[in-house]
PDB file of C-alpha atoms in Angstrom:
ATOM      1  CA  UNK A   9       9.605  15.280  44.536  1.00 48.00           C
ATOM      2  CA  UNK A  10       8.446  18.765  45.531  1.00 51.00           C
ATOM      3  CA  UNK A  11       6.769  20.906  42.889  1.00 54.00           C
ATOM      4  CA  UNK A  12       8.904  23.574  41.271  1.00 44.00           C
ATOM      5  CA  UNK A  13       8.158  27.120  42.439  1.00 49.00           C
ATOM      6  CA  UNK A  14       6.421  29.104  39.690  1.00 45.00           C
ATOM      7  CA  UNK A  15       9.088  31.828  39.765  1.00 43.00           C
ATOM      8  CA  UNK A  16      11.727  29.285  38.627  1.00 40.00           C
ATOM      9  CA  UNK A  17       9.647  27.833  35.791  1.00 37.00           C
ATOM     10  CA  UNK A  18      10.656  30.474  33.163  1.00 41.00           C
ATOM     11  CA  UNK A  19      14.339  29.893  33.976  1.00 38.00           C
ATOM     12  CA  UNK A  20      13.992  26.136  33.532  1.00 39.00           C
ATOM     13  CA  UNK A  21      12.127  26.550  30.252  1.00 39.00           C
ATOM     14  CA  UNK A  22      14.653  29.072  28.907  1.00 38.00           C
ATOM     15  CA  UNK A  23      17.712  27.003  29.763  1.00 39.00           C
ATOM     16  CA  UNK A  24      16.225  23.610  29.028  1.00 41.00           C
ATOM     17  CA  UNK A  25      14.784  24.209  25.589  1.00 48.00           C
ATOM     18  CA  UNK A  26      16.996  26.819  24.018  1.00 55.00           C
ATOM     19  CA  UNK A  27      20.628  27.679  23.725  1.00 62.00           C
ATOM     20  CA  UNK A  28      22.227  30.983  22.947  1.00 86.00           C
ATOM     21  CA  UNK A  29      23.249  31.514  19.344  1.00 90.00           C
ATOM     22  CA  UNK A  30      26.923  32.299  18.810  1.00 92.00           C
ATOM     23  CA  UNK A  31      28.341  33.940  15.709  1.00 93.00           C
ATOM     24  CA  UNK A  32      30.186  31.306  13.668  1.00 94.00           C
ATOM     25  CA  UNK A  33      33.971  31.402  13.749  1.00 96.00           C
ATOM     26  CA  UNK A  34      35.219  33.156  10.638  1.00 98.00           C
ATOM     27  CA  UNK A  35      37.437  31.384   8.117  1.00 98.00           C
ATOM     28  CA  UNK A  36      40.304  33.442   6.651  1.00 99.00           C
ATOM     29  CA  UNK A  37      41.915  32.653   3.297  1.00 98.00           C
ATOM     30  CA  UNK A  38      44.935  34.598   2.014  1.00 98.00           C
ATOM     31  CA  UNK A  39      45.992  34.636  -1.649  1.00 98.00           C
ATOM     32  CA  UNK A  40      49.277  35.300  -3.453  1.00 96.00           C
ATOM     33  CA  UNK A  41      50.266  37.812  -4.756  1.00 96.00           C
ATOM     34  CA  UNK A  42      47.376  39.782  -3.236  1.00 96.00           C
ATOM     35  CA  UNK A  43      43.926  39.429  -1.790  1.00 98.00           C
ATOM     36  CA  UNK A  44      42.137  37.700   1.047  1.00 98.00           C
ATOM     37  CA  UNK A  45      38.663  36.678   2.112  1.00 98.00           C
ATOM     38  CA  UNK A  46      36.902  36.204   5.424  1.00 99.00           C
ATOM     39  CA  UNK A  47      33.728  34.132   5.535  1.00 99.00           C
ATOM     40  CA  UNK A  48      31.239  32.182   7.597  1.00 99.00           C
ATOM     41  CA  UNK A  49      28.994  29.323   6.456  1.00 98.00           C
ATOM     42  CA  UNK A  50      25.419  30.106   5.508  1.00 98.00           C
ATOM     43  CA  UNK A  51      22.759  28.913   7.937  1.00 97.00           C
ATOM     44  CA  UNK A  52      19.024  29.317   8.301  1.00 96.00           C
ATOM     45  CA  UNK A  53      18.162  32.604  10.002  1.00 97.00           C
ATOM     46  CA  UNK A  54      21.237  34.599   8.947  1.00 98.00           C
ATOM     47  CA  UNK A  55      20.311  37.800   7.116  1.00 98.00           C
ATOM     48  CA  UNK A  56      23.557  39.823   7.312  1.00 98.00           C
ATOM     49  CA  UNK A  57      27.289  39.346   7.814  1.00 98.00           C
ATOM     50  CA  UNK A  58      29.612  42.281   8.555  1.00 98.00           C
ATOM     51  CA  UNK A  59      33.410  42.276   8.551  1.00 98.00           C
ATOM     52  CA  UNK A  60      35.702  44.829  10.223  1.00 98.00           C
ATOM     53  CA  UNK A  61      39.452  44.380   9.875  1.00 98.00           C
ATOM     54  CA  UNK A  62      42.864  45.994  10.353  1.00 98.00           C
ATOM     55  CA  UNK A  63      46.288  44.920   9.133  1.00 99.00           C
ATOM     56  CA  UNK A  64      49.067  44.563  11.720  1.00 99.00           C
ATOM     57  CA  UNK A  65      47.234  46.774  14.228  1.00 98.00           C
ATOM     58  CA  UNK A  66      44.956  45.574  17.011  1.00 97.00           C
ATOM     59  CA  UNK A  67      41.541  47.132  17.564  1.00 95.00           C
ATOM     60  CA  UNK A  68      40.861  49.603  20.338  1.00 93.00           C
ATOM     61  CA  UNK A  69      37.279  48.618  21.080  1.00 88.00           C
ATOM     62  CA  UNK A  70      34.720  48.335  18.282  1.00 88.00           C
ATOM     63  CA  UNK A  71      36.352  50.541  15.666  1.00 94.00           C
ATOM     64  CA  UNK A  72      35.296  50.304  12.030  1.00 95.00           C
ATOM     65  CA  UNK A  73      38.842  49.426  10.971  1.00 96.00           C
ATOM     66  CA  UNK A  74      40.681  49.638   7.656  1.00 98.00           C
ATOM     67  CA  UNK A  75      37.981  47.411   6.146  1.00 98.00           C
ATOM     68  CA  UNK A  76      34.352  47.738   7.173  1.00 98.00           C
ATOM     69  CA  UNK A  77      31.722  46.126   5.017  1.00 98.00           C
ATOM     70  CA  UNK A  78      28.244  44.636   5.299  1.00 98.00           C
ATOM     71  CA  UNK A  79      27.612  41.527   3.212  1.00 98.00           C
ATOM     72  CA  UNK A  80      23.849  41.393   2.479  1.00 98.00           C
ATOM     73  CA  UNK A  81      23.617  37.859   1.061  1.00 97.00           C
ATOM     74  CA  UNK A  82      25.395  34.535   0.934  1.00 98.00           C
ATOM     75  CA  UNK A  83      26.914  33.144  -2.265  1.00 98.00           C
ATOM     76  CA  UNK A  84      27.767  29.496  -2.831  1.00 97.00           C
ATOM     77  CA  UNK A  85      26.854  28.644   0.763  1.00 98.00           C
ATOM     78  CA  UNK A  86      29.040  31.284   2.473  1.00 99.00           C
ATOM     79  CA  UNK A  87      28.819  34.893   3.606  1.00 99.00           C
ATOM     80  CA  UNK A  88      32.092  36.302   2.300  1.00 99.00           C
ATOM     81  CA  UNK A  89      34.032  39.555   2.497  1.00 99.00           C
ATOM     82  CA  UNK A  90      36.627  39.762  -0.306  1.00 98.00           C
ATOM     83  CA  UNK A  91      39.540  42.113  -0.839  1.00 98.00           C
ATOM     84  CA  UNK A  92      41.396  41.746  -4.152  1.00 97.00           C
ATOM     85  CA  UNK A  93      43.924  44.564  -3.709  1.00 98.00           C
ATOM     86  CA  UNK A  94      45.770  44.118  -0.419  1.00 98.00           C
ATOM     87  CA  UNK A  95      49.076  42.267  -0.386  1.00 98.00           C
ATOM     88  CA  UNK A  96      49.529  40.227   2.784  1.00 98.00           C
ATOM     89  CA  UNK A  97      53.034  38.968   3.533  1.00 98.00           C
ATOM     90  CA  UNK A  98      54.250  36.105   5.695  1.00 98.00           C
ATOM     91  CA  UNK A  99      54.050  37.192   9.331  1.00 99.00           C
ATOM     92  CA  UNK A 100      51.368  39.837   8.767  1.00 99.00           C
ATOM     93  CA  UNK A 101      48.452  39.690  11.185  1.00 99.00           C
ATOM     94  CA  UNK A 102      44.879  40.395  10.126  1.00 99.00           C
ATOM     95  CA  UNK A 103      42.921  41.541  13.188  1.00 98.00           C
ATOM     96  CA  UNK A 104      39.142  41.491  12.838  1.00 98.00           C
ATOM     97  CA  UNK A 105      35.725  41.289  14.365  1.00 98.00           C
ATOM     98  CA  UNK A 106      32.558  40.105  12.681  1.00 98.00           C
ATOM     99  CA  UNK A 107      28.868  40.749  13.190  1.00 98.00           C
ATOM    100  CA  UNK A 108      26.030  38.419  12.223  1.00 98.00           C
ATOM    101  CA  UNK A 109      22.292  39.084  12.220  1.00 98.00           C
ATOM    102  CA  UNK A 110      20.503  35.830  13.006  1.00 98.00           C
ATOM    103  CA  UNK A 111      16.701  35.771  13.312  1.00 97.00           C
ATOM    104  CA  UNK A 112      16.670  39.545  13.717  1.00 96.00           C
ATOM    105  CA  UNK A 113      19.253  39.708  16.524  1.00 97.00           C
ATOM    106  CA  UNK A 114      22.906  40.759  16.256  1.00 97.00           C
ATOM    107  CA  UNK A 115      25.882  38.675  17.415  1.00 97.00           C
ATOM    108  CA  UNK A 116      29.622  39.463  17.319  1.00 96.00           C
ATOM    109  CA  UNK A 117      32.783  37.417  17.099  1.00 95.00           C
ATOM    110  CA  UNK A 118      35.379  39.637  18.753  1.00 95.00           C
ATOM    111  CA  UNK A 119      39.164  39.535  18.864  1.00 95.00           C
ATOM    112  CA  UNK A 120      39.727  37.620  15.644  1.00 97.00           C
ATOM    113  CA  UNK A 121      43.322  37.354  14.480  1.00 98.00           C
ATOM    114  CA  UNK A 122      44.940  35.502  11.595  1.00 98.00           C
ATOM    115  CA  UNK A 123      48.708  35.358  11.109  1.00 99.00           C
ATOM    116  CA  UNK A 124      49.770  34.747   7.504  1.00 98.00           C
ATOM    117  CA  UNK A 125      51.833  31.543   7.415  1.00 97.00           C
ATOM    118  CA  UNK A 126      50.797  30.303   3.973  1.00 96.00           C
ATOM    119  CA  UNK A 127      48.776  31.222   0.901  1.00 96.00           C
ATOM    120  CA  UNK A 128      45.633  29.316  -0.043  1.00 95.00           C
ATOM    121  CA  UNK A 129      46.393  29.328  -3.775  1.00 90.00           C
ATOM    122  CA  UNK A 130      50.053  28.292  -3.580  1.00 71.00           C
ATOM    123  CA  UNK A 131      51.239  24.790  -2.711  1.00 57.00           C
ATOM    124  CA  UNK A 132      54.923  24.171  -2.098  1.00 48.00           C
TER     125      UNK A 132
END
């Protein structure tokens, strides 16, 4: 086997020993008669979670949105944005994007959407 050219060695090391971090997929919970939360699980290295959301209106790029909040620490194993005032109805769509700082670098989950089909605190 021929030796690997030195110029390719950094590429092999970078792809062989590491993988790119991806922001965790956000979990959305909707409550009746009002309120919702969007969260990600806590993990080593995460130091900030940010949520940006709009109700029934898609984003045009990286707008702040109707809701725009930084969550500086996890509670009970999750980084959670909570809204206690908004009433979400069946068929409403919550559009969102999230931002996570992991080991000092920022990562986004873009184009999030959750259609309300049930409430998490109501079992029929």
